[in-house]
Short mmCIF file of C-alpha atoms and ligand atoms in Angstrom, two decimals:
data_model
loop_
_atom_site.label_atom_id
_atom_site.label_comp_id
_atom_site.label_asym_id
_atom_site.label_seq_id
_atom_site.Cartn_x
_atom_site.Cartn_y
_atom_site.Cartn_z
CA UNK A 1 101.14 134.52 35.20
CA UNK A 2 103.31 137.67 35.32
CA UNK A 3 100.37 139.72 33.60
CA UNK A 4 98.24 139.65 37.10
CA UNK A 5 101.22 141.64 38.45
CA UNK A 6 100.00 145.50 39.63
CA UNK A 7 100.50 148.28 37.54
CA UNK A 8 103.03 150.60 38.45
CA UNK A 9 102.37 153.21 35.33
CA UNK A 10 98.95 153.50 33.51
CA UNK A 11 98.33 155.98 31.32
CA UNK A 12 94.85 156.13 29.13
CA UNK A 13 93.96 158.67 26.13
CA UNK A 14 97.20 160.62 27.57
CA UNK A 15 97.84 164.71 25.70
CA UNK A 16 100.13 166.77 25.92
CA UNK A 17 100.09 170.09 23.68
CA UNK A 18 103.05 172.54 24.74
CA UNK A 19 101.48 176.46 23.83
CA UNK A 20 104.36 178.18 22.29
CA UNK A 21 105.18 181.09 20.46
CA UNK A 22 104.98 179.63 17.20
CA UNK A 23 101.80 178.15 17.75
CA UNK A 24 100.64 174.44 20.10
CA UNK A 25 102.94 171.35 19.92
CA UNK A 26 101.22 167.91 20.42
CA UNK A 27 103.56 166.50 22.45
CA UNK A 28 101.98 163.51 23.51
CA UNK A 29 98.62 162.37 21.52
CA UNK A 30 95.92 159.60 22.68
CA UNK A 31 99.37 157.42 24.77
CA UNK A 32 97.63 154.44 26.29
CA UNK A 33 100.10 152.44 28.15
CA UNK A 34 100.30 150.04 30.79
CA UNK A 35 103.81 149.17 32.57
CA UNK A 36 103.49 145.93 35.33
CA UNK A 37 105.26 145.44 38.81
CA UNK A 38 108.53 143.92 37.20
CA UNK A 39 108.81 145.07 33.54
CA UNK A 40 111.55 146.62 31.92
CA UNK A 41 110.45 148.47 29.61
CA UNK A 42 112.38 150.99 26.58
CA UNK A 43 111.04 153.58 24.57
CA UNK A 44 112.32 153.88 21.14
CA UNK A 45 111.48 156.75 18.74
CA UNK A 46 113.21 159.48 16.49
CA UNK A 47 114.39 162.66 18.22
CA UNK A 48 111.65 165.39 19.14
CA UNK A 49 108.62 162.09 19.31
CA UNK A 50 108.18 162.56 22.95
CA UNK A 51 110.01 160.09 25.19
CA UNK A 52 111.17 163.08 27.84
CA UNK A 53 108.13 164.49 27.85
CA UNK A 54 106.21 161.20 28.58
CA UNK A 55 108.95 160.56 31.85
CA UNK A 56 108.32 164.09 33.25
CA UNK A 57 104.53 163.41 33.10
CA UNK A 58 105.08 160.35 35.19
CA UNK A 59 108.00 162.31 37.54
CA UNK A 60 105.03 165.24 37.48
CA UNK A 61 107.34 167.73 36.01
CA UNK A 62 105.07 168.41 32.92
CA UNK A 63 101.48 167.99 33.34
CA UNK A 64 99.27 166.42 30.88
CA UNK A 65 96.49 168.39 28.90
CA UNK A 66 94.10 165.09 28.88
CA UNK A 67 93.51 161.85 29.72
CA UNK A 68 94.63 159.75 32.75
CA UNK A 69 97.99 158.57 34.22
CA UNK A 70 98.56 157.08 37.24
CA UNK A 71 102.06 155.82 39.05
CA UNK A 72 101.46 153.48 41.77
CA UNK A 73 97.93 153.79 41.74
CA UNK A 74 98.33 157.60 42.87
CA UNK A 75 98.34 160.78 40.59
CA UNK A 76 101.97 161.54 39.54
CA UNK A 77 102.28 164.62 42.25
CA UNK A 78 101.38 162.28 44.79
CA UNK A 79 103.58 159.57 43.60
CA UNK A 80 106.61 162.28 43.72
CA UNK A 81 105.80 163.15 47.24
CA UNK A 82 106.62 159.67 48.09
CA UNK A 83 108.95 159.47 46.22
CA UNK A 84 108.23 156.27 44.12
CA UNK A 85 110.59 156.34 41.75
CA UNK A 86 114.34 157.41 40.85
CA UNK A 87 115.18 159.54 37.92
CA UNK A 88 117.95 159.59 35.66
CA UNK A 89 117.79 163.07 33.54
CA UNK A 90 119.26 162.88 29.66
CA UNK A 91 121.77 165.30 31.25
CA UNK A 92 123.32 163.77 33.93
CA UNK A 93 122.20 166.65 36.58
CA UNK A 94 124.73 166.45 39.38
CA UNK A 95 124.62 169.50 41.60
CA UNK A 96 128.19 170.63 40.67
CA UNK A 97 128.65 172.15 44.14
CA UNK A 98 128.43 168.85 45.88
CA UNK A 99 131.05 165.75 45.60
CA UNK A 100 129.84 162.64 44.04
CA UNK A 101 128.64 160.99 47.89
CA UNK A 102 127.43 164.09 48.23
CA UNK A 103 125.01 164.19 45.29
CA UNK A 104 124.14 160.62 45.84
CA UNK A 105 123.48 161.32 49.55
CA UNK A 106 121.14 164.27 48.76
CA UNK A 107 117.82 161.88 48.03
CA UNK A 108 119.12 159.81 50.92
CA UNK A 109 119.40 163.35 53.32
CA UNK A 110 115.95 164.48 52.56
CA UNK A 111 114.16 160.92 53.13
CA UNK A 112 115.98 161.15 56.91
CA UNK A 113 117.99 158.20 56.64
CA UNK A 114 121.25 158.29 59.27
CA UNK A 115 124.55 159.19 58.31
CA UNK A 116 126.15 155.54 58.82
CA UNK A 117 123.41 154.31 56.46
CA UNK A 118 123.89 156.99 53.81
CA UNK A 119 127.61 156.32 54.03
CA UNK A 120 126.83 152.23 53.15
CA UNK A 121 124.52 152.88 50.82
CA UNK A 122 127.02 155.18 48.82
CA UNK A 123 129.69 152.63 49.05
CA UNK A 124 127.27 150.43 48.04
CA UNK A 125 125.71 152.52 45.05
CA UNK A 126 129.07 153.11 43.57
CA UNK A 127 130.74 149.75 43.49
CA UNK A 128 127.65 148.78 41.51
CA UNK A 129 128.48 151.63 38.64
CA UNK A 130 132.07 150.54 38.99
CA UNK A 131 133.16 154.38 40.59
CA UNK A 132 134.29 153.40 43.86
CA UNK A 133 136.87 155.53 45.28
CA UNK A 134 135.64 158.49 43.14
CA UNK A 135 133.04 159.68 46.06
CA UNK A 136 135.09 162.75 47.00
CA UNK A 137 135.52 164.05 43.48
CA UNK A 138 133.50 166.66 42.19
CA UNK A 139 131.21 166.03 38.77
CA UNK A 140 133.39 168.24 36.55
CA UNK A 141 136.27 165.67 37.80
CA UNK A 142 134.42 162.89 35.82
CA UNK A 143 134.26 162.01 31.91
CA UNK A 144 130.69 162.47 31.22
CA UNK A 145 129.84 158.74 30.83
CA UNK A 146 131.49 158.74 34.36
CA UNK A 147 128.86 161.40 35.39
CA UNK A 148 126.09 159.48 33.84
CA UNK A 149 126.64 156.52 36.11
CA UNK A 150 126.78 158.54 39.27
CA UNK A 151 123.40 160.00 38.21
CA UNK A 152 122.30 156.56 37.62
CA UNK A 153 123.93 155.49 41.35
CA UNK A 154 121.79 157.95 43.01
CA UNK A 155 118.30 157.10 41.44
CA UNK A 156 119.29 153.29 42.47
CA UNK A 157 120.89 154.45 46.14
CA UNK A 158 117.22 154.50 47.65
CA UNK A 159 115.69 151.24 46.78
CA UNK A 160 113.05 153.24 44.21
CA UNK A 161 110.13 151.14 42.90
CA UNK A 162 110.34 152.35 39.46
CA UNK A 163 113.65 153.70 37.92
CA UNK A 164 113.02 156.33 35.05
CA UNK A 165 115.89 156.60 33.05
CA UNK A 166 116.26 159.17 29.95
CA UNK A 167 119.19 157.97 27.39
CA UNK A 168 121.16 156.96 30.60
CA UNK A 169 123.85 155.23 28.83
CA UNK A 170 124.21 158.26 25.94
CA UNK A 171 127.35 160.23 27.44
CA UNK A 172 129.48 160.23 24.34
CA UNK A 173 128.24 163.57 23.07
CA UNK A 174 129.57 165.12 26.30
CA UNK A 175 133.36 164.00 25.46
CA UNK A 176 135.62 166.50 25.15
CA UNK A 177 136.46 166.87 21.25
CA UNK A 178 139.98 167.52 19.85
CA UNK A 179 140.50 171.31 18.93
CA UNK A 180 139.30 172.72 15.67
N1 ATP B 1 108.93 172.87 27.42
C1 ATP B 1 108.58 172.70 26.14
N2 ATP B 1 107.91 173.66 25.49
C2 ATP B 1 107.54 173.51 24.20
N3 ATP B 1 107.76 172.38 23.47
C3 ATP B 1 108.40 171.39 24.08
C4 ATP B 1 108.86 171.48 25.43
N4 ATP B 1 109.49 170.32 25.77
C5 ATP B 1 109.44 169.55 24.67
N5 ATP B 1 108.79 170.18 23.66
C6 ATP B 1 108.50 169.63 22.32
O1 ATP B 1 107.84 168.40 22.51
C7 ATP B 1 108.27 167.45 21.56
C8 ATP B 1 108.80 166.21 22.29
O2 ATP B 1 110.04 166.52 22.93
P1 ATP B 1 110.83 165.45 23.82
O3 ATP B 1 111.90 166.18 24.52
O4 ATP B 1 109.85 164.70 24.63
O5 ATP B 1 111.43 164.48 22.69
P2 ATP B 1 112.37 163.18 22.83
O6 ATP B 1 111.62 162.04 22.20
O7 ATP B 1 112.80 163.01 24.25
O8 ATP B 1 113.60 163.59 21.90
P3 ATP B 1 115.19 163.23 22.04
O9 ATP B 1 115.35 161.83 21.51
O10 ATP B 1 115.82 164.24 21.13
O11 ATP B 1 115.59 163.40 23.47
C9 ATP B 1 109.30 168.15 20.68
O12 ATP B 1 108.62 168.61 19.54
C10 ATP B 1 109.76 169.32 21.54
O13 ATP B 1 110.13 170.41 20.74
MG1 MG B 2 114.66 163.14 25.17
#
């Protein structure tokens, strides 16, 4: 039944060969894919296989070198214009300038939505990660784990369609370790 659902990410005969220095890397080789309206879907592979690089072709922040991909039916750039999609980086990427709200509100700011709606939709966001109260602290106030699940309240604070998330759940290496 489920299986008539749209597709929401298609890729077909999907490259990706970084030119470096030392010579091409085949990021990506021959990734056909297709992710449904409703799927939850993980990606599970050793270090270096490709699992960023696949997530920034669909958030259009690496462009393939062949085949097709598609999110929502339109070409990732588009897709990003409309912002279709939330994205958790592997590093947690709060603008350290701005509080915790602040970061959150940032998506929230751009796509014009009024201050008493930005304000319940923080309040919102953050009881959901379990950090309510911690809005007016700044990121390097948080444990890294903590950081993690601010960066995961602001891809969820505007109601994305898909939610991209990189090792969301990964913060231990960020813990501060005991002197040498
Ligand atoms: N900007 C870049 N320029 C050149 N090579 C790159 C670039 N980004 C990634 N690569 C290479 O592409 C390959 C895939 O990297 P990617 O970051 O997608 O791996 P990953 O599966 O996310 O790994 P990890 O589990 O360690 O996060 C690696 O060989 C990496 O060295
Ligand atoms: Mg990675």
């Amino acid at each position: 039944m489920t299986t008539t659902a749209p597709p929401v990410i298609e890729a077909r005969g999907l490259n990706l060969v970084f030119q470096t220095a030392d010579g091409p890397v085949h990021a990506l080789k021959d990734v056909d894919l297709t992710i449904r309206k409703g799927e939850f879907v993980s990606f599970i592979g050793p270090s270096g296989c490709g699992k960023t690089t696949f997530l920034r072709c669909v958030a259009a922040l690496e462009h393939a070198t062949g085949g097709s991909l598609t999110v929502n039916g339109m070409s990732p750039d588009e897709a990003r214009k409309k912002r279709a999609y939330g994205y958790v980086f592997q590093a947690a990427g709060l603008y350290p300038w701005r509080t915790i709200a602040g970061n959150i509100k940032l998506p929230l700011e751009i796509m014009g939505f009024d201050k008493a709606e930005q304000d319940r939709r923080v309040e919102r966001v953050l009881e959901l990660v379990e950090l309510s109260g911690f809005g007016k602290k700044y990121p390097w106030q948080l444990s890294g784990g903590m950081q993690q699940r601010a960066s995961i309240a602001r891809a969820l604070a505007f109601d994305a369609d898909i939610l991209l998330m990189d090792e969301p759940f990964g913060a231990g290496r960020d813990c501060p370790r005991p002197a040498e």
